[in-house]
PDB file of C-alpha atoms in Angstrom:
ATOM      1  CA  GLY A 297      -4.353   4.344   7.004  1.00 80.00           C
ATOM      2  CA  ASN A 298      -4.062   5.359   3.078  1.00 87.00           C
ATOM      3  CA  SER A 299      -6.629   3.818   1.237  1.00 92.00           C
ATOM      4  CA  VAL A 300      -8.524   4.339  -2.192  1.00 95.00           C
ATOM      5  CA  THR A 301     -12.134   3.654  -3.054  1.00 96.00           C
ATOM      6  CA  GLN A 302     -13.588   3.377  -6.224  1.00 95.00           C
ATOM      7  CA  MET A 303     -16.677   3.086  -7.688  1.00 88.00           C
ATOM      8  CA  GLU A 304     -17.454  -0.631  -8.491  1.00 86.00           C
ATOM      9  CA  GLY A 305     -17.987  -1.678 -11.976  1.00 87.00           C
ATOM     10  CA  PRO A 306     -18.441  -2.385 -14.596  1.00 95.00           C
ATOM     11  CA  VAL A 307     -19.506   0.659 -16.073  1.00 96.00           C
ATOM     12  CA  THR A 308     -21.367  -0.050 -19.571  1.00 97.00           C
ATOM     13  CA  LEU A 309     -21.441   2.887 -21.959  1.00 98.00           C
ATOM     14  CA  SER A 310     -22.543   3.768 -25.482  1.00 98.00           C
ATOM     15  CA  GLU A 311     -19.998   5.464 -27.588  1.00 98.00           C
ATOM     16  CA  GLU A 312     -20.091   9.594 -27.052  1.00 97.00           C
ATOM     17  CA  ALA A 313     -21.617   9.161 -23.477  1.00 98.00           C
ATOM     18  CA  PHE A 314     -20.280  11.123 -20.568  1.00 98.00           C
ATOM     19  CA  LEU A 315     -18.186   9.389 -18.076  1.00 98.00           C
ATOM     20  CA  THR A 316     -17.711   9.838 -14.652  1.00 98.00           C
ATOM     21  CA  ILE A 317     -15.769   7.205 -12.213  1.00 98.00           C
ATOM     22  CA  ASN A 318     -15.983   8.260  -8.638  1.00 97.00           C
ATOM     23  CA  CYS A 319     -12.638   8.113  -6.271  1.00 98.00           C
ATOM     24  CA  THR A 320     -12.126   8.866  -2.782  1.00 97.00           C
ATOM     25  CA  TYR A 321      -9.221   8.416  -0.607  1.00 96.00           C
ATOM     26  CA  THR A 322      -7.958   8.742   2.984  1.00 95.00           C
ATOM     27  CA  ALA A 323      -4.627   9.790   3.611  1.00 92.00           C
ATOM     28  CA  THR A 324      -2.342  11.367   5.945  1.00 85.00           C
ATOM     29  CA  GLY A 325      -0.712  14.410   4.876  1.00 83.00           C
ATOM     30  CA  TYR A 326      -1.340  15.618   1.292  1.00 84.00           C
ATOM     31  CA  PRO A 327      -0.581  12.346  -1.155  1.00 91.00           C
ATOM     32  CA  SER A 328      -0.094  12.874  -4.864  1.00 91.00           C
ATOM     33  CA  LEU A 329      -3.264  11.474  -6.773  1.00 94.00           C
ATOM     34  CA  PHE A 330      -3.192   9.304 -10.002  1.00 95.00           C
ATOM     35  CA  TRP A 331      -5.299   7.624 -12.553  1.00 97.00           C
ATOM     36  CA  TYR A 332      -3.690   4.607 -14.507  1.00 96.00           C
ATOM     37  CA  VAL A 333      -5.295   2.964 -17.406  1.00 97.00           C
ATOM     38  CA  GLN A 334      -5.001  -1.137 -17.812  1.00 95.00           C
ATOM     39  CA  TYR A 335      -6.339  -1.962 -21.457  1.00 94.00           C
ATOM     40  CA  PRO A 336      -6.835  -5.703 -22.068  1.00 90.00           C
ATOM     41  CA  GLY A 337      -3.634  -8.082 -21.700  1.00 87.00           C
ATOM     42  CA  GLU A 338      -1.342  -4.896 -20.880  1.00 89.00           C
ATOM     43  CA  GLY A 339       0.341  -3.429 -17.797  1.00 90.00           C
ATOM     44  CA  LEU A 340      -0.813  -0.060 -16.254  1.00 93.00           C
ATOM     45  CA  GLN A 341       0.113   3.084 -17.977  1.00 93.00           C
ATOM     46  CA  LEU A 342      -0.658   6.547 -16.085  1.00 94.00           C
ATOM     47  CA  LEU A 343      -3.596   8.435 -17.807  1.00 97.00           C
ATOM     48  CA  LEU A 344      -3.210  11.664 -15.219  1.00 96.00           C
ATOM     49  CA  LYS A 345      -2.080  12.676 -12.288  1.00 94.00           C
ATOM     50  CA  ALA A 346      -2.413  15.727  -9.751  1.00 94.00           C
ATOM     51  CA  THR A 347       0.119  16.711  -7.016  1.00 90.00           C
ATOM     52  CA  LYS A 348      -1.749  19.246  -4.504  1.00 91.00           C
ATOM     53  CA  ALA A 349      -4.796  20.625  -3.864  1.00 93.00           C
ATOM     54  CA  ASP A 350      -7.026  22.083  -6.883  1.00 95.00           C
ATOM     55  CA  ASP A 351      -4.783  20.680  -9.433  1.00 95.00           C
ATOM     56  CA  LYS A 352      -6.463  19.199 -12.471  1.00 97.00           C
ATOM     57  CA  GLY A 353      -4.927  16.489 -14.475  1.00 96.00           C
ATOM     58  CA  SER A 354      -5.874  16.036 -18.067  1.00 97.00           C
ATOM     59  CA  ASN A 355      -5.059  13.396 -20.948  1.00 97.00           C
ATOM     60  CA  LYS A 356      -6.768  12.341 -23.944  1.00 96.00           C
ATOM     61  CA  GLY A 357      -9.978  14.268 -22.917  1.00 97.00           C
ATOM     62  CA  PHE A 358      -9.679  12.519 -19.413  1.00 98.00           C
ATOM     63  CA  GLU A 359      -9.649  14.871 -16.627  1.00 98.00           C
ATOM     64  CA  ALA A 360      -9.619  14.711 -12.762  1.00 98.00           C
ATOM     65  CA  THR A 361      -9.728  17.355  -9.938  1.00 98.00           C
ATOM     66  CA  TYR A 362      -7.780  17.170  -6.752  1.00 97.00           C
ATOM     67  CA  ARG A 363     -10.568  18.067  -4.219  1.00 96.00           C
ATOM     68  CA  LYS A 364      -8.868  18.036  -0.738  1.00 94.00           C
ATOM     69  CA  GLU A 365     -12.468  19.399   0.469  1.00 94.00           C
ATOM     70  CA  THR A 366     -14.207  16.321  -0.398  1.00 96.00           C
ATOM     71  CA  THR A 367     -11.127  14.082  -0.503  1.00 96.00           C
ATOM     72  CA  SER A 368     -11.961  13.113  -3.986  1.00 97.00           C
ATOM     73  CA  PHE A 369     -10.441  12.862  -7.665  1.00 98.00           C
ATOM     74  CA  HIS A 370     -13.224  11.814  -9.791  1.00 98.00           C
ATOM     75  CA  LEU A 371     -12.358  10.891 -13.611  1.00 98.00           C
ATOM     76  CA  GLU A 372     -14.504  12.157 -16.183  1.00 98.00           C
ATOM     77  CA  LYS A 373     -14.582  12.401 -20.082  1.00 98.00           C
ATOM     78  CA  GLY A 374     -17.005  14.295 -22.105  1.00 97.00           C
ATOM     79  CA  SER A 375     -17.291  11.702 -24.764  1.00 97.00           C
ATOM     80  CA  VAL A 376     -16.029   7.776 -24.721  1.00 98.00           C
ATOM     81  CA  GLN A 377     -14.871   6.014 -27.569  1.00 97.00           C
ATOM     82  CA  VAL A 378     -14.779   2.289 -28.043  1.00 97.00           C
ATOM     83  CA  SER A 379     -11.116   2.303 -27.681  1.00 97.00           C
ATOM     84  CA  ASP A 380     -11.775   3.559 -23.704  1.00 98.00           C
ATOM     85  CA  SER A 381     -12.471   0.301 -22.798  1.00 97.00           C
ATOM     86  CA  ALA A 382     -10.545  -0.625 -20.013  1.00 97.00           C
ATOM     87  CA  VAL A 383      -9.984  -0.925 -16.276  1.00 96.00           C
ATOM     88  CA  TYR A 384      -9.175   2.379 -14.920  1.00 97.00           C
ATOM     89  CA  PHE A 385      -7.236   2.578 -11.234  1.00 96.00           C
ATOM     90  CA  CYS A 386      -7.289   5.381  -8.923  1.00 96.00           C
ATOM     91  CA  ALA A 387      -4.202   5.663  -6.872  1.00 94.00           C
ATOM     92  CA  LEU A 388      -2.524   7.842  -4.028  1.00 92.00           C
ATOM     93  CA  GLU A 389       1.311   7.910  -3.525  1.00 88.00           C
ATOM     94  CA  TYR A 390       2.886   8.425  -0.096  1.00 78.00           C
ATOM     95  CA  GLY A 391       6.273   7.161   1.403  1.00 72.00           C
ATOM     96  CA  ASN A 392       7.038   5.954  -2.111  1.00 71.00           C
ATOM     97  CA  LYS A 393       4.358   3.550  -2.520  1.00 79.00           C
ATOM     98  CA  LEU A 394       1.540   3.821  -4.614  1.00 84.00           C
ATOM     99  CA  VAL A 395      -1.884   2.359  -2.876  1.00 89.00           C
ATOM    100  CA  PHE A 396      -4.554   1.535  -5.727  1.00 92.00           C
ATOM    101  CA  GLY A 397      -8.195   1.291  -5.704  1.00 93.00           C
ATOM    102  CA  ALA A 398      -9.627  -1.843  -6.543  1.00 93.00           C
ATOM    103  CA  GLY A 399     -10.203  -0.575 -10.145  1.00 94.00           C
ATOM    104  CA  THR A 400     -13.441   0.019 -12.517  1.00 96.00           C
ATOM    105  CA  ILE A 401     -13.948  -1.631 -15.555  1.00 95.00           C
ATOM    106  CA  LEU A 402     -15.510   0.317 -18.586  1.00 97.00           C
ATOM    107  CA  ARG A 403     -17.161  -1.107 -21.400  1.00 97.00           C
ATOM    108  CA  VAL A 404     -17.708   1.280 -24.028  1.00 98.00           C
ATOM    109  CA  LYS A 405     -20.408  -0.039 -26.900  1.00 97.00           C
ATOM    110  CA  SER A 406     -20.343   1.168 -30.496  1.00 95.00           C
TER     111      SER A 406
ATOM    112  CA  ASP B  76      12.396   0.140 -26.991  1.00 67.00           C
ATOM    113  CA  THR B  77      10.724  -1.621 -23.786  1.00 72.00           C
ATOM    114  CA  ALA B  78      11.075   0.749 -20.556  1.00 92.00           C
ATOM    115  CA  VAL B  79      10.215  -2.331 -18.266  1.00 96.00           C
ATOM    116  CA  SER B  80      10.277  -5.569 -19.654  1.00 96.00           C
ATOM    117  CA  GLN B  81       9.218  -8.936 -17.430  1.00 96.00           C
ATOM    118  CA  THR B  82      10.042 -12.265 -18.301  1.00 97.00           C
ATOM    119  CA  PRO B  83       8.247 -14.601 -18.788  1.00 97.00           C
ATOM    120  CA  LYS B  84       4.689 -13.228 -19.918  1.00 95.00           C
ATOM    121  CA  TYR B  85       3.080 -16.623 -19.360  1.00 97.00           C
ATOM    122  CA  LEU B  86       4.383 -19.163 -16.846  1.00 98.00           C
ATOM    123  CA  VAL B  87       2.431 -22.554 -16.060  1.00 98.00           C
ATOM    124  CA  THR B  88       3.719 -24.526 -13.426  1.00 98.00           C
ATOM    125  CA  GLN B  89       2.923 -27.330 -10.722  1.00 98.00           C
ATOM    126  CA  MET B  90       2.180 -27.194  -7.065  1.00 98.00           C
ATOM    127  CA  GLY B  91       5.311 -27.355  -5.398  1.00 98.00           C
ATOM    128  CA  ASN B  92       7.488 -26.079  -7.701  1.00 98.00           C
ATOM    129  CA  ASP B  93       9.824 -23.206  -7.443  1.00 98.00           C
ATOM    130  CA  LYS B  94       9.988 -20.508 -10.025  1.00 98.00           C
ATOM    131  CA  SER B  95      11.492 -17.095 -10.849  1.00 98.00           C
ATOM    132  CA  ILE B  96      10.519 -14.014 -12.484  1.00 98.00           C
ATOM    133  CA  LYS B  97      12.756 -11.377 -13.947  1.00 98.00           C
ATOM    134  CA  CYS B  98      12.363  -7.591 -14.639  1.00 97.00           C
ATOM    135  CA  GLU B  99      14.421  -5.195 -16.145  1.00 97.00           C
ATOM    136  CA  GLN B 100      14.278  -1.616 -16.534  1.00 96.00           C
ATOM    137  CA  ASN B 101      15.974   0.620 -19.330  1.00 95.00           C
ATOM    138  CA  LEU B 102      14.792   4.107 -17.505  1.00 92.00           C
ATOM    139  CA  GLY B 103      17.420   4.802 -15.074  1.00 91.00           C
ATOM    140  CA  HIS B 104      15.118   4.926 -12.050  1.00 90.00           C
ATOM    141  CA  ASP B 105      15.987   3.985  -8.739  1.00 88.00           C
ATOM    142  CA  THR B 106      12.911   2.185  -7.290  1.00 90.00           C
ATOM    143  CA  MET B 107      11.522  -0.931  -8.722  1.00 92.00           C
ATOM    144  CA  TYR B 108       8.332  -2.744  -7.140  1.00 93.00           C
ATOM    145  CA  TRP B 109       6.444  -5.781  -7.500  1.00 95.00           C
ATOM    146  CA  TYR B 110       2.817  -5.831  -7.695  1.00 94.00           C
ATOM    147  CA  LYS B 111       0.368  -8.981  -7.432  1.00 95.00           C
ATOM    148  CA  GLN B 112      -2.954  -8.492  -9.473  1.00 94.00           C
ATOM    149  CA  ASP B 113      -5.983 -11.184  -8.487  1.00 92.00           C
ATOM    150  CA  SER B 114      -8.598 -12.499 -10.779  1.00 89.00           C
ATOM    151  CA  LYS B 115     -10.631  -9.540  -9.724  1.00 87.00           C
ATOM    152  CA  LYS B 116      -8.114  -6.918 -10.770  1.00 87.00           C
ATOM    153  CA  PHE B 117      -7.219  -6.136  -7.370  1.00 89.00           C
ATOM    154  CA  LEU B 118      -3.546  -4.718  -7.208  1.00 90.00           C
ATOM    155  CA  LYS B 119      -1.582  -5.223  -4.133  1.00 90.00           C
ATOM    156  CA  ILE B 120       2.195  -3.941  -3.418  1.00 90.00           C
ATOM    157  CA  MET B 121       4.522  -6.881  -2.590  1.00 93.00           C
ATOM    158  CA  PHE B 122       7.969  -5.382  -2.301  1.00 90.00           C
ATOM    159  CA  SER B 123       9.692  -2.334  -3.314  1.00 89.00           C
ATOM    160  CA  TYR B 124      13.524  -2.003  -3.819  1.00 89.00           C
ATOM    161  CA  ASN B 125      15.275   1.479  -3.847  1.00 86.00           C
ATOM    162  CA  ASN B 126      19.122   1.441  -4.915  1.00 84.00           C
ATOM    163  CA  LYS B 127      18.996  -2.213  -4.754  1.00 83.00           C
ATOM    164  CA  GLU B 128      17.921  -1.910  -0.883  1.00 86.00           C
ATOM    165  CA  LEU B 129      14.658  -3.242   0.311  1.00 87.00           C
ATOM    166  CA  ILE B 130      12.342  -0.435   1.307  1.00 82.00           C
ATOM    167  CA  ILE B 131       8.722  -2.044   1.281  1.00 82.00           C
ATOM    168  CA  ASN B 132       7.969  -5.565   2.445  1.00 80.00           C
ATOM    169  CA  GLU B 133       4.226  -6.080   2.672  1.00 83.00           C
ATOM    170  CA  THR B 134       2.780  -8.982   4.371  1.00 80.00           C
ATOM    171  CA  VAL B 135       3.744 -11.764   1.737  1.00 89.00           C
ATOM    172  CA  PRO B 136       4.677 -15.336   2.436  1.00 92.00           C
ATOM    173  CA  ASN B 137       8.189 -15.737   2.920  1.00 92.00           C
ATOM    174  CA  ARG B 138       8.301 -18.605  -0.116  1.00 96.00           C
ATOM    175  CA  PHE B 139       8.485 -15.217  -2.024  1.00 96.00           C
ATOM    176  CA  SER B 140      12.038 -13.706  -2.132  1.00 94.00           C
ATOM    177  CA  PRO B 141      12.820 -10.670  -4.117  1.00 94.00           C
ATOM    178  CA  LYS B 142      16.381 -10.348  -5.264  1.00 94.00           C
ATOM    179  CA  SER B 143      17.795  -6.992  -6.762  1.00 93.00           C
ATOM    180  CA  PRO B 144      21.448  -7.617  -8.212  1.00 92.00           C
ATOM    181  CA  ASP B 145      21.544  -3.960  -9.396  1.00 92.00           C
ATOM    182  CA  LYS B 146      19.095  -0.814  -9.861  1.00 90.00           C
ATOM    183  CA  ALA B 147      17.947  -1.854 -13.239  1.00 94.00           C
ATOM    184  CA  HIS B 148      16.913  -5.417 -12.272  1.00 96.00           C
ATOM    185  CA  LEU B 149      14.393  -6.893  -9.512  1.00 96.00           C
ATOM    186  CA  ASN B 150      13.785 -10.463  -9.689  1.00 96.00           C
ATOM    187  CA  LEU B 151      10.925 -12.488  -8.081  1.00 97.00           C
ATOM    188  CA  HIS B 152      11.649 -16.064  -6.744  1.00 97.00           C
ATOM    189  CA  ILE B 153       8.763 -18.269  -5.457  1.00 97.00           C
ATOM    190  CA  ASN B 154       9.447 -21.229  -3.604  1.00 97.00           C
ATOM    191  CA  SER B 155       7.078 -24.232  -3.202  1.00 98.00           C
ATOM    192  CA  LEU B 156       4.084 -22.643  -5.396  1.00 98.00           C
ATOM    193  CA  GLU B 157       0.585 -23.047  -4.344  1.00 97.00           C
ATOM    194  CA  LEU B 158      -3.039 -22.793  -6.402  1.00 97.00           C
ATOM    195  CA  GLY B 159      -3.583 -19.421  -4.660  1.00 95.00           C
ATOM    196  CA  ASP B 160      -0.301 -17.826  -6.058  1.00 96.00           C
ATOM    197  CA  SER B 161      -2.330 -17.971  -9.358  1.00 97.00           C
ATOM    198  CA  ALA B 162      -2.217 -14.334 -10.502  1.00 97.00           C
ATOM    199  CA  VAL B 163      -0.500 -11.660 -12.682  1.00 96.00           C
ATOM    200  CA  TYR B 164       2.675 -10.087 -11.254  1.00 97.00           C
ATOM    201  CA  PHE B 165       3.929  -6.738 -12.507  1.00 96.00           C
ATOM    202  CA  CYS B 166       6.931  -5.510 -12.285  1.00 96.00           C
ATOM    203  CA  ALA B 167       7.187  -1.295 -12.030  1.00 94.00           C
ATOM    204  CA  SER B 168       9.859   1.250 -11.594  1.00 93.00           C
ATOM    205  CA  SER B 169       9.985   4.697 -10.689  1.00 89.00           C
ATOM    206  CA  ARG B 170      12.516   7.802 -10.019  1.00 81.00           C
ATOM    207  CA  TYR B 171      11.761   8.710  -6.422  1.00 68.00           C
ATOM    208  CA  SER B 172      13.491  12.121  -5.946  1.00 59.00           C
ATOM    209  CA  GLY B 173      11.153  13.739  -3.750  1.00 55.00           C
ATOM    210  CA  GLY B 174       8.433  14.471  -6.129  1.00 58.00           C
ATOM    211  CA  SER B 175       5.490  12.120  -6.795  1.00 59.00           C
ATOM    212  CA  PRO B 176       6.984   9.339  -8.517  1.00 70.00           C
ATOM    213  CA  GLU B 177       5.284   8.387 -11.817  1.00 81.00           C
ATOM    214  CA  ALA B 178       5.553   4.157 -12.133  1.00 88.00           C
ATOM    215  CA  PHE B 179       5.886   2.664 -15.303  1.00 92.00           C
ATOM    216  CA  PHE B 180       4.622  -0.692 -15.694  1.00 94.00           C
ATOM    217  CA  GLY B 181       5.656  -3.784 -17.189  1.00 95.00           C
ATOM    218  CA  GLN B 182       3.305  -6.056 -19.244  1.00 94.00           C
ATOM    219  CA  GLY B 183       2.825  -8.699 -16.368  1.00 95.00           C
ATOM    220  CA  THR B 184       3.490 -12.395 -15.698  1.00 97.00           C
ATOM    221  CA  ARG B 185       0.324 -14.495 -15.611  1.00 97.00           C
ATOM    222  CA  LEU B 186       1.392 -17.173 -13.388  1.00 98.00           C
ATOM    223  CA  THR B 187      -1.039 -20.226 -13.362  1.00 98.00           C
ATOM    224  CA  VAL B 188      -0.245 -22.739 -10.997  1.00 98.00           C
ATOM    225  CA  VAL B 189      -2.031 -26.076 -11.258  1.00 97.00           C
TER     226      VAL B 189
END
């Protein structure tokens, strides 16, 4: 079946540290891949997406590259801020349905 | 201007009651969804409607019944509420026109069954 696996959290970093949140997927065909972010008390917002192999999605300093050979879509940011503290969800789309990973809590300390 | 709005934001109710959550989107999207987020933040799709027709119905107790009066609205009615129904319920919408649908989410409804 189609599924998404994310690294477990929480991930705790100091401000300006480098961030990587791993995401791998299992899918039939070639799904589109997404990262969503959920700030405390809010709904999910699209952070970035990639629709085909080797595409790189980027937004607000975050990047992720669609790697077909490793079925991965890892999220990275060079220098995190306290305001990046949130829950990050990796997701894939197939058949008009978004399948989410379990979410990774990120806590950034000043 | 809220794109996807849900009401109420908080709902506290007793076991056995029947309650509804309403969702409206003003984005002109043709597909709407209900997701359930548990206490561990895990998100699971419950239902999806495309142009008022049910297209996804995951394994959800039949106490949950979605209703879509038009493309802009998708309500969720829950009968005989149980403690395990306590969660945050998110409505979302997207335009599915052959490309990758970006979903827009509402703020969520935190349901607490006591």
